[in-house]
mmCIF file of C-alpha atoms in Angstrom:
data_model
loop_
_atom_site.group_PDB
_atom_site.id
_atom_site.type_symbol
_atom_site.label_atom_id
_atom_site.label_comp_id
_atom_site.label_asym_id
_atom_site.label_seq_id
_atom_site.Cartn_x
_atom_site.Cartn_y
_atom_site.Cartn_z
ATOM 1 C CA UNK F 1 100.102 145.191 234.688
ATOM 2 C CA UNK F 2 102.664 146.737 236.437
ATOM 3 C CA UNK F 3 102.538 144.289 239.091
ATOM 4 C CA UNK F 4 104.017 141.728 236.618
ATOM 5 C CA UNK F 5 106.579 144.355 235.446
ATOM 6 C CA UNK F 6 107.439 144.689 239.141
ATOM 7 C CA UNK F 7 107.542 140.820 239.813
ATOM 8 C CA UNK F 8 109.917 140.470 236.581
ATOM 9 C CA UNK F 9 112.308 143.616 237.669
ATOM 10 C CA UNK F 10 112.393 141.745 241.087
ATOM 11 C CA UNK F 11 113.314 138.523 239.928
ATOM 12 C CA UNK F 12 115.857 139.089 236.794
ATOM 13 C CA UNK F 13 117.617 141.637 239.102
ATOM 14 C CA UNK F 14 118.187 138.937 241.809
ATOM 15 C CA UNK F 15 118.924 136.437 239.360
ATOM 16 C CA UNK F 16 121.394 138.823 237.455
ATOM 17 C CA UNK F 17 123.144 139.577 240.965
ATOM 18 C CA UNK F 18 123.354 135.629 241.624
ATOM 19 C CA UNK F 19 124.907 134.983 238.104
ATOM 20 C CA UNK F 20 127.461 137.986 238.470
ATOM 21 C CA UNK F 21 128.523 136.146 241.688
ATOM 22 C CA UNK F 22 128.912 133.078 239.975
ATOM 23 C CA UNK F 23 130.967 134.762 237.328
ATOM 24 C CA UNK F 24 133.163 136.658 239.521
ATOM 25 C CA UNK F 25 134.131 133.071 241.446
ATOM 26 C CA UNK F 26 134.802 131.444 238.196
ATOM 27 C CA UNK F 27 136.852 134.338 237.003
ATOM 28 C CA UNK F 28 138.806 134.103 239.913
ATOM 29 C CA UNK F 29 139.425 130.530 239.684
ATOM 30 C CA UNK F 30 139.961 130.778 235.962
ATOM 31 C CA UNK F 31 142.678 133.311 236.551
ATOM 32 C CA UNK F 32 144.336 130.823 239.007
ATOM 33 C CA UNK F 33 145.148 128.389 236.429
ATOM 34 C CA UNK F 34 143.990 125.627 238.472
ATOM 35 C CA UNK F 35 140.948 123.331 238.017
ATOM 36 C CA UNK F 36 138.525 123.470 240.519
ATOM 37 C CA UNK F 37 137.081 119.899 241.724
ATOM 38 C CA UNK F 38 135.911 118.165 238.271
ATOM 39 C CA UNK F 39 135.482 121.081 236.332
ATOM 40 C CA UNK F 40 138.512 121.553 233.624
ATOM 41 C CA UNK F 41 139.828 125.160 233.124
ATOM 42 C CA UNK F 42 138.060 125.154 229.883
ATOM 43 C CA UNK F 43 134.964 124.245 231.548
ATOM 44 C CA UNK F 44 135.634 127.031 233.970
ATOM 45 C CA UNK F 45 136.064 129.525 231.482
ATOM 46 C CA UNK F 46 133.119 128.494 229.379
ATOM 47 C CA UNK F 47 130.814 128.889 232.571
ATOM 48 C CA UNK F 48 132.400 132.131 233.284
ATOM 49 C CA UNK F 49 131.530 133.680 230.216
ATOM 50 C CA UNK F 50 128.062 132.148 230.036
ATOM 51 C CA UNK F 51 127.253 133.400 233.411
ATOM 52 C CA UNK F 52 128.544 136.941 232.531
ATOM 53 C CA UNK F 53 126.327 137.027 229.236
ATOM 54 C CA UNK F 54 123.543 135.705 231.194
ATOM 55 C CA UNK F 55 124.038 138.184 234.021
ATOM 56 C CA UNK F 56 123.927 140.791 231.502
ATOM 57 C CA UNK F 57 120.906 139.748 229.475
ATOM 58 C CA UNK F 58 118.944 139.216 233.305
ATOM 59 C CA UNK F 59 120.139 142.712 234.008
ATOM 60 C CA UNK F 60 118.717 143.959 230.833
ATOM 61 C CA UNK F 61 115.410 142.499 231.462
ATOM 62 C CA UNK F 62 115.843 144.123 234.861
ATOM 63 C CA UNK F 63 116.227 147.360 233.284
ATOM 64 C CA UNK F 64 113.448 147.183 230.569
ATOM 65 C CA UNK F 65 111.083 146.021 233.444
ATOM 66 C CA UNK F 66 111.674 148.877 235.504
ATOM 67 C CA UNK F 67 111.256 151.255 232.495
ATOM 68 C CA UNK F 68 107.889 149.357 231.630
ATOM 69 C CA UNK F 69 106.842 149.744 235.405
ATOM 70 C CA UNK F 70 105.188 153.060 235.933
ATOM 71 C CA UNK F 71 105.282 152.893 239.887
ATOM 72 C CA UNK F 72 109.066 152.595 239.719
ATOM 73 C CA UNK F 73 109.621 155.759 238.200
ATOM 74 C CA UNK F 74 112.874 154.866 236.089
ATOM 75 C CA UNK F 75 113.593 156.613 233.146
ATOM 76 C CA UNK F 76 116.328 156.218 230.108
ATOM 77 C CA UNK F 77 117.940 159.354 231.556
ATOM 78 C CA UNK F 78 118.686 157.456 234.829
ATOM 79 C CA UNK F 79 120.455 154.654 232.697
ATOM 80 C CA UNK F 80 123.035 157.323 231.728
ATOM 81 C CA UNK F 81 123.070 159.564 234.713
ATOM 82 C CA UNK F 82 123.772 158.062 237.776
ATOM 83 C CA UNK F 83 121.874 159.719 241.176
ATOM 84 C CA UNK F 84 119.420 161.471 239.503
ATOM 85 C CA UNK F 85 116.210 159.262 239.883
ATOM 86 C CA UNK F 86 113.027 159.758 241.591
ATOM 87 C CA UNK F 87 112.979 156.962 244.003
ATOM 88 C CA UNK F 88 116.069 156.537 246.122
ATOM 89 C CA UNK F 89 118.555 158.330 244.102
ATOM 90 C CA UNK F 90 121.631 157.003 245.717
ATOM 91 C CA UNK F 91 120.809 153.414 245.676
ATOM 92 C CA UNK F 92 119.214 153.795 242.127
ATOM 93 C CA UNK F 93 122.625 155.605 241.006
ATOM 94 C CA UNK F 94 124.446 152.696 242.537
ATOM 95 C CA UNK F 95 122.266 150.489 239.767
ATOM 96 C CA UNK F 96 123.233 152.877 237.199
ATOM 97 C CA UNK F 97 127.045 152.710 237.965
ATOM 98 C CA UNK F 98 126.884 148.966 238.266
ATOM 99 C CA UNK F 99 124.875 148.697 234.815
ATOM 100 C CA UNK F 100 127.461 150.992 233.041
ATOM 101 C CA UNK F 101 130.353 149.003 234.570
ATOM 102 C CA UNK F 102 128.588 145.854 233.606
ATOM 103 C CA UNK F 103 128.620 146.723 229.909
ATOM 104 C CA UNK F 104 132.104 147.957 230.017
ATOM 105 C CA UNK F 105 133.506 144.647 231.497
ATOM 106 C CA UNK F 106 131.243 142.645 229.264
ATOM 107 C CA UNK F 107 132.309 144.615 226.074
ATOM 108 C CA UNK F 108 136.014 143.691 227.187
ATOM 109 C CA UNK F 109 135.208 139.815 227.150
ATOM 110 C CA UNK F 110 133.995 139.821 223.940
ATOM 111 C CA UNK F 111 136.550 142.126 222.555
ATOM 112 C CA UNK F 112 139.416 140.378 224.335
ATOM 113 C CA UNK F 113 140.855 139.210 221.247
ATOM 114 C CA UNK F 114 141.203 142.753 219.700
ATOM 115 C CA UNK F 115 142.653 144.481 223.010
ATOM 116 C CA UNK F 116 145.883 144.292 224.216
ATOM 117 C CA UNK F 117 146.223 142.120 227.543
ATOM 118 C CA UNK F 118 146.922 144.990 229.840
ATOM 119 C CA UNK F 119 143.607 146.994 228.289
ATOM 120 C CA UNK F 120 141.695 143.675 228.884
ATOM 121 C CA UNK F 121 142.997 143.195 232.182
ATOM 122 C CA UNK F 122 142.704 146.688 233.334
ATOM 123 C CA UNK F 123 138.949 147.192 232.189
ATOM 124 C CA UNK F 124 138.262 143.600 233.565
ATOM 125 C CA UNK F 125 139.362 144.410 236.939
ATOM 126 C CA UNK F 126 136.298 146.776 237.389
ATOM 127 C CA UNK F 127 134.697 143.332 238.023
ATOM 128 C CA UNK F 128 135.857 143.715 241.635
ATOM 129 C CA UNK F 129 134.228 147.058 241.460
ATOM 130 C CA UNK F 130 131.205 146.214 239.764
ATOM 131 C CA UNK F 131 129.974 143.202 242.132
ATOM 132 C CA UNK F 132 129.879 145.107 245.596
ATOM 133 C CA UNK F 133 128.076 148.054 243.925
ATOM 134 C CA UNK F 134 125.603 145.566 242.677
ATOM 135 C CA UNK F 135 125.212 144.088 246.066
ATOM 136 C CA UNK F 136 124.803 147.272 247.708
ATOM 137 C CA UNK F 137 121.931 148.264 244.787
ATOM 138 C CA UNK F 138 120.026 145.239 245.709
ATOM 139 C CA UNK F 139 120.419 145.953 249.158
ATOM 140 C CA UNK F 140 119.542 149.407 249.337
ATOM 141 C CA UNK F 141 116.883 149.515 246.436
ATOM 142 C CA UNK F 142 115.572 145.789 246.269
ATOM 143 C CA UNK F 143 112.136 145.113 247.382
ATOM 144 C CA UNK F 144 113.346 142.080 248.642
ATOM 145 C CA UNK F 145 116.095 143.495 250.458
ATOM 146 C CA UNK F 146 114.664 142.831 254.285
ATOM 147 C CA UNK F 147 113.480 139.389 253.510
ATOM 148 C CA UNK F 148 115.199 136.516 255.350
ATOM 149 C CA UNK F 149 116.163 134.565 252.103
ATOM 150 C CA UNK F 150 117.532 137.305 249.894
ATOM 151 C CA UNK F 151 119.615 138.210 253.053
ATOM 152 C CA UNK F 152 121.015 134.415 253.175
ATOM 153 C CA UNK F 153 121.654 134.673 249.743
ATOM 154 C CA UNK F 154 123.635 137.844 250.039
ATOM 155 C CA UNK F 155 125.480 136.860 253.382
ATOM 156 C CA UNK F 156 126.571 133.716 251.220
ATOM 157 C CA UNK F 157 127.379 135.496 247.966
ATOM 158 C CA UNK F 158 129.603 138.135 250.236
ATOM 159 C CA UNK F 159 131.095 135.157 252.126
ATOM 160 C CA UNK F 160 131.718 132.989 248.935
ATOM 161 C CA UNK F 161 133.406 136.073 247.300
ATOM 162 C CA UNK F 162 135.498 137.131 250.365
ATOM 163 C CA UNK F 163 136.892 133.418 250.554
ATOM 164 C CA UNK F 164 137.717 133.189 246.794
ATOM 165 C CA UNK F 165 139.467 136.774 247.217
ATOM 166 C CA UNK F 166 141.453 135.760 250.213
ATOM 167 C CA UNK F 167 142.338 132.682 248.215
ATOM 168 C CA UNK F 168 143.267 134.800 245.236
ATOM 169 C CA UNK F 169 145.601 137.131 247.750
ATOM 170 C CA UNK F 170 147.624 134.093 249.066
ATOM 171 C CA UNK F 171 150.818 132.758 248.139
ATOM 172 C CA UNK F 172 149.724 129.420 246.874
ATOM 173 C CA UNK F 173 147.689 131.612 244.431
ATOM 174 C CA UNK F 174 150.352 133.949 243.243
ATOM 175 C CA UNK F 175 152.941 131.098 243.264
ATOM 176 C CA UNK F 176 150.815 128.979 240.911
ATOM 177 C CA UNK F 177 149.858 132.067 238.724
ATOM 178 C CA UNK F 178 153.791 132.767 238.473
ATOM 179 C CA UNK F 179 154.508 129.367 237.487
ATOM 180 C CA UNK F 180 152.068 129.135 235.000
ATOM 181 C CA UNK F 181 153.203 132.471 233.247
ATOM 182 C CA UNK F 182 156.598 131.487 233.304
ATOM 183 C CA UNK F 183 155.820 127.802 231.709
ATOM 184 C CA UNK F 184 154.113 130.186 229.143
ATOM 185 C CA UNK F 185 157.430 132.291 228.383
ATOM 186 C CA UNK F 186 159.493 129.012 228.467
ATOM 187 C CA UNK F 187 161.272 129.360 231.514
ATOM 188 C CA UNK F 188 161.376 127.273 234.471
ATOM 189 C CA UNK F 189 160.098 128.407 238.058
#
């Protein structure tokens, strides 16, 4: 039975990370105010939220499977206090930190209409910290981290997020976001 839980934990962790990558990319695109290819801004936003929610659900499945797997030696306390786990405490601790950040970011997404924009954005910016922590957790603690296919997924994910991050920092992105903000406020750029 432990093999089943281990397989579920591995698979759900990888799927969660891929969905988190997609969510981060879609969030960067949505924040730009531009449509991307055939995707409207509404569709981008809907996909961003859907990927985020699915990532959280798969992360929850990952954690539940690890708790059920006696070989993994993960305990409830490990979900709250990072870096004290029995197996690779540093890498497991990154998973705990990532999980807690994921919950905070997801909760702000769900409560967006009830939070001030600065609070929402401030907490939501933790996504830029959450994602590399999740990647590092997978590389340091993942059973498949040494597999070529896993490394290819990781390298492609890093390249995509790096490209999106560079694009976000370009003047073109900033100019477009500024123009959108000015238009929203009723001024001309």
